[in-house]
CSV table of C-alpha atoms in Angstrom, one decimal:
chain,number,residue,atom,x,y,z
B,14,UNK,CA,18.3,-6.0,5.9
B,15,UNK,CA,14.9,-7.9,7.4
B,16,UNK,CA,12.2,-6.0,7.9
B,17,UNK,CA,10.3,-5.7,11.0
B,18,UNK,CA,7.6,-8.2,11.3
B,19,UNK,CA,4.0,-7.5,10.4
B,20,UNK,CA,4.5,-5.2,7.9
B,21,UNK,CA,2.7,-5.2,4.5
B,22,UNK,CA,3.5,-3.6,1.1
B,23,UNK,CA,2.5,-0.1,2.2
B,24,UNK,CA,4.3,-0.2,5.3
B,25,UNK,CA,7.7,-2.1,3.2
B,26,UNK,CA,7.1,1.0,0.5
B,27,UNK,CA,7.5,3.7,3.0
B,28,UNK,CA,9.9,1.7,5.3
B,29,UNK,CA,12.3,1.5,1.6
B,30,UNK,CA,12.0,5.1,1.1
B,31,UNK,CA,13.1,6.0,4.5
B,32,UNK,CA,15.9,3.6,4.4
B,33,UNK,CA,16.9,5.3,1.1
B,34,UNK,CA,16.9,9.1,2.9
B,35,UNK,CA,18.6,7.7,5.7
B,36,UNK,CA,21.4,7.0,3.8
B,37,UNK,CA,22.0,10.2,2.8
B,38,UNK,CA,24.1,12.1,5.5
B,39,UNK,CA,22.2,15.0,4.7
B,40,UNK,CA,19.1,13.3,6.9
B,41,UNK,CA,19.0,12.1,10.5
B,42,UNK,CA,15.6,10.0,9.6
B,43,UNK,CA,13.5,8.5,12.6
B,44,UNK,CA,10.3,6.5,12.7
B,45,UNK,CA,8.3,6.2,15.7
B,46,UNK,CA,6.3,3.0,15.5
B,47,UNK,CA,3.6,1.1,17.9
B,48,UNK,CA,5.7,-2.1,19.0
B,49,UNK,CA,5.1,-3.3,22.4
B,50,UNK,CA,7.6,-6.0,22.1
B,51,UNK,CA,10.5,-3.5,21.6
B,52,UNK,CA,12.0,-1.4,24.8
B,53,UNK,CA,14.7,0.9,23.4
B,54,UNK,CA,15.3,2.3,19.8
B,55,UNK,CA,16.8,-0.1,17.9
B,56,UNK,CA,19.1,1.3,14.8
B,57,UNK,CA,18.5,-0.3,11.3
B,58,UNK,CA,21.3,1.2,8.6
B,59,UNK,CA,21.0,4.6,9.3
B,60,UNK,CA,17.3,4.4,10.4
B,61,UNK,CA,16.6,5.0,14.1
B,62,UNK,CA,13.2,3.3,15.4
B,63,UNK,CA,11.5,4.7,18.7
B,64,UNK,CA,8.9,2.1,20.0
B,65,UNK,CA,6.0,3.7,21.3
B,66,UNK,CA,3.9,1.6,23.8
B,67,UNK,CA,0.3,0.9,22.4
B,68,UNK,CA,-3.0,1.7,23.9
B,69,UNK,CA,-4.1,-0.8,26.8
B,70,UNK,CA,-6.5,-3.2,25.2
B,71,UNK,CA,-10.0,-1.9,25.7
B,72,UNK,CA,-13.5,-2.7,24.3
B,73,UNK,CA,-17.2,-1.6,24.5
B,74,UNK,CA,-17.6,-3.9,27.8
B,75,UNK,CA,-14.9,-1.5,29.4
B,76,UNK,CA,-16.4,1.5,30.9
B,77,UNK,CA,-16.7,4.5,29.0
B,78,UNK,CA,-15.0,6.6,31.7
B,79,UNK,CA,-11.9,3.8,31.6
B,80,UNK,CA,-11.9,3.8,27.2
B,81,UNK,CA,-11.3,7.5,27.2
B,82,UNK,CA,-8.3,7.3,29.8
B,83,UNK,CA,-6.9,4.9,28.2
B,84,UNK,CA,-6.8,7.0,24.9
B,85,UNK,CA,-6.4,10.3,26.3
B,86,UNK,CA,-3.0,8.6,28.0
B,87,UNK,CA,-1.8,6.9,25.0
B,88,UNK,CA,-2.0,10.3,22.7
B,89,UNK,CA,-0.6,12.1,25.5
B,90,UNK,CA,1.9,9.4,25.4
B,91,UNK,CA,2.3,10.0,21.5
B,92,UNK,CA,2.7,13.6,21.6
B,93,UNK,CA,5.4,13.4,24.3
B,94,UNK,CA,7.2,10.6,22.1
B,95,UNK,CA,7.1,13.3,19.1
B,96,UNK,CA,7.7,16.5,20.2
B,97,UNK,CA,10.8,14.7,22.6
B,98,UNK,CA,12.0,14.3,18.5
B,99,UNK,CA,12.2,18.0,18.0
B,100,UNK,CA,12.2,17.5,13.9
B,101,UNK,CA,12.3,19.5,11.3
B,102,UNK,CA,10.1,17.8,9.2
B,103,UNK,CA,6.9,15.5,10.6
B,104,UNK,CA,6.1,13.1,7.6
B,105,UNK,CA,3.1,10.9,8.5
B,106,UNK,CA,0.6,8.3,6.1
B,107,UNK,CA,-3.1,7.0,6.3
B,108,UNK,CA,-5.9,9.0,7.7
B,109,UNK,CA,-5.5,8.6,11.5
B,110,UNK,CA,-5.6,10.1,15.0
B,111,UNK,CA,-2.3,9.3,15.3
B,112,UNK,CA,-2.0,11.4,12.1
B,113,UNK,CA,-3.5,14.0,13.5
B,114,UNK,CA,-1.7,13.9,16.6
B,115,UNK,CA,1.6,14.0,14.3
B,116,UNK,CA,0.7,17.5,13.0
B,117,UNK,CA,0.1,19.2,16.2
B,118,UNK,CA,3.7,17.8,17.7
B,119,UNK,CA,5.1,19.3,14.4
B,120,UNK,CA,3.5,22.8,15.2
B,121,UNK,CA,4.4,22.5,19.1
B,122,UNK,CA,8.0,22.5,17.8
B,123,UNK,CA,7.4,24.2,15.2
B,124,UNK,CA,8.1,21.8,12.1
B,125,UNK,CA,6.8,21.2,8.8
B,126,UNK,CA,3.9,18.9,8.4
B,127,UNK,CA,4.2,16.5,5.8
B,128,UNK,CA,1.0,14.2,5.0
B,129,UNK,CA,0.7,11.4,2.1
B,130,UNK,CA,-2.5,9.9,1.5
B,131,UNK,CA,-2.4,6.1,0.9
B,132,UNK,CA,-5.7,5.0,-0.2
B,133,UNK,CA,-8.4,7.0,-2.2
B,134,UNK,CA,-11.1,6.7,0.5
B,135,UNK,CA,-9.0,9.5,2.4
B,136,UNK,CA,-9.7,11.9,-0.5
B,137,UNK,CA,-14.1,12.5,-0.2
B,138,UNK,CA,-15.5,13.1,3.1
B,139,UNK,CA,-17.9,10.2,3.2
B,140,UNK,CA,-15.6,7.2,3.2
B,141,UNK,CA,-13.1,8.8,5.3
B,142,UNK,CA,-15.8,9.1,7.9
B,143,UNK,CA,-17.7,5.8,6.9
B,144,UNK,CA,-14.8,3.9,5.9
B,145,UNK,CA,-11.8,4.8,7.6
B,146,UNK,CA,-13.3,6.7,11.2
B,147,UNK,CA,-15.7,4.5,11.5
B,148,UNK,CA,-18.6,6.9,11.5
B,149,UNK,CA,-16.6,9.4,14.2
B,150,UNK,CA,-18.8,12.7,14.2
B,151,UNK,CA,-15.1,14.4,15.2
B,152,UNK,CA,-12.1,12.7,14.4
B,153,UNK,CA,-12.6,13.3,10.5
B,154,UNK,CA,-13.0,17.3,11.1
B,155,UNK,CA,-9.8,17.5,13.7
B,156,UNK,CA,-8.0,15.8,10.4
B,157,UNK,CA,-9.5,17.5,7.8
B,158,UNK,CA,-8.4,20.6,10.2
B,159,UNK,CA,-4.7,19.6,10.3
B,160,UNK,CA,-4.7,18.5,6.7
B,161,UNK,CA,-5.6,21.7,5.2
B,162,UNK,CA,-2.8,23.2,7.2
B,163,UNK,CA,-0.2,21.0,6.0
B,164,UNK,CA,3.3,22.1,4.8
B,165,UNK,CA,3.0,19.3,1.8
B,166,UNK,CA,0.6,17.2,1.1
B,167,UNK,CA,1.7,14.1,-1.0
B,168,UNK,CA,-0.7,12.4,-3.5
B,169,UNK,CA,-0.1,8.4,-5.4
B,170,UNK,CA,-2.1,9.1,-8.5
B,171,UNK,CA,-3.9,12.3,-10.2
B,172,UNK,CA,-7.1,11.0,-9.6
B,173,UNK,CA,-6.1,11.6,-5.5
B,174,UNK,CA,-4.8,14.7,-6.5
B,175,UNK,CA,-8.0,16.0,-8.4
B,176,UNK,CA,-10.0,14.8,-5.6
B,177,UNK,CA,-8.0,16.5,-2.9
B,178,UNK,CA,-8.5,19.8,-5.2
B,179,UNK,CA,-12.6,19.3,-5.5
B,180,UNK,CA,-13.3,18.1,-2.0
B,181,UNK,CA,-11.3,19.4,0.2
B,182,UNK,CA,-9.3,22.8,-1.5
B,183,UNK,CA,-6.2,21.1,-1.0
B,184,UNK,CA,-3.4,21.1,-3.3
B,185,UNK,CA,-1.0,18.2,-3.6
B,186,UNK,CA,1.7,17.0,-5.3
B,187,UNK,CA,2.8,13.8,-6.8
B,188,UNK,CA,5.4,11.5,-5.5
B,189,UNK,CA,4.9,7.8,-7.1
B,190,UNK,CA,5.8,4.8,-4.5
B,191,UNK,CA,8.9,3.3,-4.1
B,192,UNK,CA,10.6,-0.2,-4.5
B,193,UNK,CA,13.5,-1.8,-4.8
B,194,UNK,CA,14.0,-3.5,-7.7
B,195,UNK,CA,14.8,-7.5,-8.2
B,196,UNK,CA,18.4,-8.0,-9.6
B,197,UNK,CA,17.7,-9.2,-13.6
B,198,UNK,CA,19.2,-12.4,-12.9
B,199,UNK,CA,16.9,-13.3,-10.8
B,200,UNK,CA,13.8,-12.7,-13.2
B,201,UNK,CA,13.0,-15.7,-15.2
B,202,UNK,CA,12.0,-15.1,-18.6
B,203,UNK,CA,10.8,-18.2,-20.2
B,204,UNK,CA,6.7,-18.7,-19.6
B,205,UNK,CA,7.5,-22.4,-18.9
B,206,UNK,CA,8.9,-21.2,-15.2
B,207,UNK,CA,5.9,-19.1,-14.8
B,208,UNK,CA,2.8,-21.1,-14.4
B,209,UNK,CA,0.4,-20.1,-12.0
B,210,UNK,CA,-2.2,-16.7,-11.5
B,211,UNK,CA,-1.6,-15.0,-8.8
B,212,UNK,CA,-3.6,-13.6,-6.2
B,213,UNK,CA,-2.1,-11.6,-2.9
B,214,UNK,CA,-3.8,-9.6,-0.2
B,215,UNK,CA,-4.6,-8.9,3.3
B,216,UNK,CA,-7.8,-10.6,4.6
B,217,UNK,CA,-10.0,-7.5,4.1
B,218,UNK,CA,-13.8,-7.8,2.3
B,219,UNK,CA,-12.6,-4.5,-0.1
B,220,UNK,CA,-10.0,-7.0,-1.6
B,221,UNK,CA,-12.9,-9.2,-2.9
B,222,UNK,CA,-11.0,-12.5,-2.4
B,223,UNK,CA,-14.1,-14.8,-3.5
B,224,UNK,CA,-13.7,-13.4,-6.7
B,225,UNK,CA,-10.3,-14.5,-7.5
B,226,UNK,CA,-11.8,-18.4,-6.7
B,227,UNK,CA,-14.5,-17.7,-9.3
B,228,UNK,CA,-12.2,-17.3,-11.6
B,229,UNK,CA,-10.3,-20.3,-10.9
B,230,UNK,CA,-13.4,-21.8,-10.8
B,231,UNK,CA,-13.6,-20.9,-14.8
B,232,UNK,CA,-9.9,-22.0,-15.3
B,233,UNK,CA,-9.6,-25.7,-14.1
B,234,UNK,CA,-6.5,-26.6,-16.1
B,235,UNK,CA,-4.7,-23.4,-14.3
B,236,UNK,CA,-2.5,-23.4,-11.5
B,237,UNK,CA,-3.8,-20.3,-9.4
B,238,UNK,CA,-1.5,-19.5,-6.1
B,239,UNK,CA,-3.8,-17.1,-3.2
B,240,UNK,CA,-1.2,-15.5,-0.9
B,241,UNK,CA,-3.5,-13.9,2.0
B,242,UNK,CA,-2.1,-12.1,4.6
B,243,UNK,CA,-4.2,-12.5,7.8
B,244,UNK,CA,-5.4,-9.6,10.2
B,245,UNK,CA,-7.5,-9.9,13.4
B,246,UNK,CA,-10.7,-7.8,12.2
B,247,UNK,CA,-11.4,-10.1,9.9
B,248,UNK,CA,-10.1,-13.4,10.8
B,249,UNK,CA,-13.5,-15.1,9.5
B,250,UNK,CA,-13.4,-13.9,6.0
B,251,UNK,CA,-9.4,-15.5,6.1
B,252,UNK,CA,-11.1,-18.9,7.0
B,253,UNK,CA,-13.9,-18.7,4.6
B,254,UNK,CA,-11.5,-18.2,1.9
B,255,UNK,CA,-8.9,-21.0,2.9
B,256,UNK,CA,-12.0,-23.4,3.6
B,257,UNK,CA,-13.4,-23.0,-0.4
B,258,UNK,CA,-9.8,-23.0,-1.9
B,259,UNK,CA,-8.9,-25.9,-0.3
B,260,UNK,CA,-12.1,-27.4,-2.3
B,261,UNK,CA,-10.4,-26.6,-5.7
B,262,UNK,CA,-7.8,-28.7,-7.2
B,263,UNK,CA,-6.2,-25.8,-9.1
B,264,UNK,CA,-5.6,-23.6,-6.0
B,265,UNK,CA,-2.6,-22.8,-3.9
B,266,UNK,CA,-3.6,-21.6,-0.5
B,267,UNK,CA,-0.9,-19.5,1.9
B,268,UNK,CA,-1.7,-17.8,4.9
B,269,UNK,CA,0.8,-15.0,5.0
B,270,UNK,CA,4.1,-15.6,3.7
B,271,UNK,CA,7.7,-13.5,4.2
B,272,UNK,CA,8.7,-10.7,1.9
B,273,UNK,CA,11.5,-13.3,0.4
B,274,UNK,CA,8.9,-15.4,-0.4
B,275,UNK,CA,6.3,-13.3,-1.7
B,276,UNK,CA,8.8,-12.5,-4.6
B,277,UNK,CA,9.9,-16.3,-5.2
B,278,UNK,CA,5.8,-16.6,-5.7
B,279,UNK,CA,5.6,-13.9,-7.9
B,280,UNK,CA,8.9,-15.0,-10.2
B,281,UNK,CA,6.9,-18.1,-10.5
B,282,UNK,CA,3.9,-16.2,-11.9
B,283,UNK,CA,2.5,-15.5,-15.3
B,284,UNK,CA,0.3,-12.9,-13.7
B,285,UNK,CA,-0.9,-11.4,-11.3
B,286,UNK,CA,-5.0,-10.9,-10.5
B,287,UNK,CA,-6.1,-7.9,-8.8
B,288,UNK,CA,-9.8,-8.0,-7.4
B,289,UNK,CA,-9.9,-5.1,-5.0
B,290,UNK,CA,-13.0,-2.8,-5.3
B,291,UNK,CA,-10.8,0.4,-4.4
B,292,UNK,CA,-6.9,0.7,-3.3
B,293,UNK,CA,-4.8,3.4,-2.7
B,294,UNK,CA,-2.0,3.0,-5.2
B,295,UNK,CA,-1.7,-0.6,-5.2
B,296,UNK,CA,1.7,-1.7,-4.3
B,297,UNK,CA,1.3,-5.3,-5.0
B,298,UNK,CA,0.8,-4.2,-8.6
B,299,UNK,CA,4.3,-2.9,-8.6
B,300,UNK,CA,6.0,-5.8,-6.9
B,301,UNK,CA,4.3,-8.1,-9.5
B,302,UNK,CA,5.5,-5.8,-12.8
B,303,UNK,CA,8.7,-5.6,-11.2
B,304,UNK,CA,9.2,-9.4,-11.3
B,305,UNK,CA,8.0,-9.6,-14.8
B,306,UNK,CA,4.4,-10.7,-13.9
B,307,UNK,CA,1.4,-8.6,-15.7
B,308,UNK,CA,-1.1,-7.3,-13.8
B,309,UNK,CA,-5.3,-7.8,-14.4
B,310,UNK,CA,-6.9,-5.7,-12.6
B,311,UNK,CA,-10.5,-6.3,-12.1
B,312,UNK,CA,-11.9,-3.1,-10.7
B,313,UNK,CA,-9.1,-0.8,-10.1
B,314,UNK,CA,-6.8,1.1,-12.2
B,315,UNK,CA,-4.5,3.5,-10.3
B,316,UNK,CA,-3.3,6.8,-12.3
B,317,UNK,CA,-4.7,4.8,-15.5
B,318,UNK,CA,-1.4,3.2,-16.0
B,319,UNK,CA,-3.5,-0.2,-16.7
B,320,UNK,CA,-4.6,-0.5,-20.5
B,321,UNK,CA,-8.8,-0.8,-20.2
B,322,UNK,CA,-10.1,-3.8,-22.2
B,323,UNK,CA,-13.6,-3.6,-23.7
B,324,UNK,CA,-13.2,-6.1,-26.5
B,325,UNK,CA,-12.0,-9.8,-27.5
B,326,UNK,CA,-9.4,-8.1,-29.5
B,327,UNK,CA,-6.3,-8.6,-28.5
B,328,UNK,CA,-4.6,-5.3,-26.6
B,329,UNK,CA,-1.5,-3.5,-27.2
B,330,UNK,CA,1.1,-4.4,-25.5
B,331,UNK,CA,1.0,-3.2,-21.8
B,332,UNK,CA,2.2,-3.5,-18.6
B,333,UNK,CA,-0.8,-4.8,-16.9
B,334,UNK,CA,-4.5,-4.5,-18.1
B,335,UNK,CA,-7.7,-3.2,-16.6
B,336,UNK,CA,-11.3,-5.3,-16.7
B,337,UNK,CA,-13.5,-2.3,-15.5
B,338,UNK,CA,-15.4,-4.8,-13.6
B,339,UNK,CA,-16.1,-7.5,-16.0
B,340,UNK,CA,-15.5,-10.8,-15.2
B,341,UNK,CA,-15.9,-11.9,-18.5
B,342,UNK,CA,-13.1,-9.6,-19.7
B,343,UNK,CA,-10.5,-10.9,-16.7
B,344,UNK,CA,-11.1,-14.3,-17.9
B,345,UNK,CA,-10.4,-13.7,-21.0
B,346,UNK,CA,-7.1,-12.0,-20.4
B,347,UNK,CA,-5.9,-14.8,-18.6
B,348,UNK,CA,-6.6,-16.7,-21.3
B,349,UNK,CA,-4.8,-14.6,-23.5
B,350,UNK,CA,-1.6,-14.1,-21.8
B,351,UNK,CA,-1.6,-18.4,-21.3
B,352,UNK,CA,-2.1,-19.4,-24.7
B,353,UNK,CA,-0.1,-16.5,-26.3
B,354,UNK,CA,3.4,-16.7,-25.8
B,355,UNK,CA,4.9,-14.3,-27.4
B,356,UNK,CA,2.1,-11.2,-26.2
B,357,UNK,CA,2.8,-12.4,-23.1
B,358,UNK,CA,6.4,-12.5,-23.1
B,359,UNK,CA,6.4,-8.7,-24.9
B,360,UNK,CA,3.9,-7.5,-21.9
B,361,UNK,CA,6.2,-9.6,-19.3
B,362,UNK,CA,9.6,-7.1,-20.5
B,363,UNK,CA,7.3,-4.5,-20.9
B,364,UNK,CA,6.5,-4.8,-17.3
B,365,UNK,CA,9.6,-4.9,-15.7
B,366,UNK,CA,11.3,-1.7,-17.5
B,367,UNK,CA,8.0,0.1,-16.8
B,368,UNK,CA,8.4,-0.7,-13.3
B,369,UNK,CA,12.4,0.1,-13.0
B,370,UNK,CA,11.8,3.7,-14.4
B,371,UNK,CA,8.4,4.9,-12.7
B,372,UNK,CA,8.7,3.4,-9.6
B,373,UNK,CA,12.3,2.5,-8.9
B,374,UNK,CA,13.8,3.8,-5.3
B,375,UNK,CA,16.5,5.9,-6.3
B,376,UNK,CA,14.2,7.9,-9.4
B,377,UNK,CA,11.6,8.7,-5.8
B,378,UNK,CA,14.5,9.4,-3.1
B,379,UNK,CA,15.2,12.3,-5.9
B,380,UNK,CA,11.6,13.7,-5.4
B,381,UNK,CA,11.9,13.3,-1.6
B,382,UNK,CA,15.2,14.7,-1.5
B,383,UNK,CA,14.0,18.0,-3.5
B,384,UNK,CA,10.5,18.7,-1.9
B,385,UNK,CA,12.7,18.6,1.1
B,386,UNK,CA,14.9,21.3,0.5
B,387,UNK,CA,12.2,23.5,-0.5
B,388,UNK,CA,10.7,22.9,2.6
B,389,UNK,CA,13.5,23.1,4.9
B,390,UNK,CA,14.4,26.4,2.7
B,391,UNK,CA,11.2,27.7,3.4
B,392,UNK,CA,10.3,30.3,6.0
């Protein structure tokens, strides 16, 4: 089953998982999602869809009086869209105001409120006002508000979990991300059908794509493949990028690509290069390992399940390897994993069974599944 356009490895992890419940009989699972395009709710498997109609298009040269109609309409909009739902459980991700309007539609009908945090800057109270709110004096309070009074509060690594706990008195649980896994005959094993570095994110500054040309800068006789989904914020950073790859000989430029694609790239990979300064839990790390490519991870290592490098030695064998910022270090890892077959080849298996048994859908749909039933058995 396609996936509805636009979405990125977040929104293809949560749409999987909900897919998966859906399935179950047990569940009557609906997503409301902003789609202007879309009229009526559209059924996909079991999943029912509800388009909600966006926000008229405003900006600062509208008048203030007009901006704040326009909002107050559309979350008025919202909130009738999810309280018409009457559901037992409310289960939304990503600090928001949509978020926040989620949890008061879940106590107007009185449901559980169910809230998973997707990046770490959600978890300390500077960059979710900074970062994600823009600098809103009130938006991160009426969150913080109705995420201290949520039914279940759902974590992606312990670091998020410890933070939650320190900053904020909240405790969380848990639940890893979810992916469907690539059929083993379609994983190639030999490192002579795997020759390029890969690189893939959305055109965002925190995913630090210069730095992946730097190192292919260093590694002339490499193919490296950049895979960068655009978005409209920062559509000058997406040209920037494509102007000084297209200067390098090595490189492999693509502007966005399907999700059948994606995984072609990545089965054609001998590893994958993360550069992002912070992440949530990174899903791209899981769809590489899951298709046999290592991950390097430059400055990010979510739940610490990437082995940290801080010598020439060579590692153990690991599923994917952490730089802790060093450029030095990254390049030498892709050295490494190019000239030695057979650590390669032992991290590439190593990869693909660690991603099947943490992260495969039908071990999470169990965790959903029972956190649940404790909530729907509680009173």
């Amino acid at each position: 089953m396609g996936l509805p356009s636009g979405f990125g490895g977040a929104e293809t992890e949560m749409w999987n998982v909900a897919l998966g419940l859906a399935e179950d009989e047990t569940y009557d699972v609906r997503a409301l999602t902003l789609a202007g395009e879309m009229e009526r709710p559209e059924k996909f498997g079991g999943l029912t869809l509800h388009p909600v109609p966006p926000a008229a298009p405003v900006s600062y040269k509208t008048g203030l009086l007009k901006r704040r109609q326009v909002i107050l309409q559309y979350f008025s909009r919202l909130f009738r869209a999810l309280t018409r739902q009457r559901g037992d459980i409310y289960f939304s991700k990503l600090a928001s105001r949509e978020a926040s309007v989620a949890y008061f539609a879940a106590k107007a009908v009185r449901g559980k409120y169910v809230f998973r945090i997707e990046h770490d800057w959600e978890t300390n109270l500077i960059d979710l006002t900074q970062k994600i709110f823009s600098g809103s004096r009130f938006a991160p309070k009426i969150f913080l508000y109705c995420l201290r009074r949520a039914d279940l509060v759902i974590a992606q690594t312990q670091s998020q979990v410890d933070a939650l706990a320190a900053n904020y008195n909240i405790n969380a649980i848990i639940i890893p991300n979810g992916h469907l896994m690539p059929p083993d005959d379609s994983i190639a094993h030999d490192p002579e059908q795997r020759k390029s570095v890969i690189w893939i994110g959305r055109a965002h500054p925190m995913k630090r794509p210069m730095l992946f040309l730097d190192l292919a800068e260093r590694h002339p006789d490499f193919q490296f493949t950049m895979i960068m989904a655009p978005s409209a914020e920062h559509a000058d950073l997406l040209a920037q990028t494509r102007s000084r790859a297209e200067t390098l000989p090595n490189v492999q430029f693509f502007p966005g690509v399907s999700a059948t694609e994606v995984n072609q790239h990545f089965q054609k990979a001998r590893l994958f290069v993360l550069t992002s300064e912070a992440e949530g839990f990174s899903n791209v790390i899981i769809e590489a390992m899951k298709n046999g490519a290592p991950a390097v991870s430059l400055g990010h290592n979510p739940n610490n399940l990437l082995y940290p490098v801080t010598s020439s030695d060579v590692p153990p064998v690991s599923p994917g390897f952490y730089a802790a910022e060093s450029m030095d270090t990254c390049s030498e890892l892709i050295d490494l994993l190019f000239t030695n077959v057979d650590f390669w080849q032992r991290c590439h298996y190593k990869s693909i069974a660690f991603a099947k048994e943490t992260f495969g859908l039908p071990i999470v749909l169990e965790k959903y599944r029972r956190h649940i039933t404790q909530l729907l058995n509680k009173q």
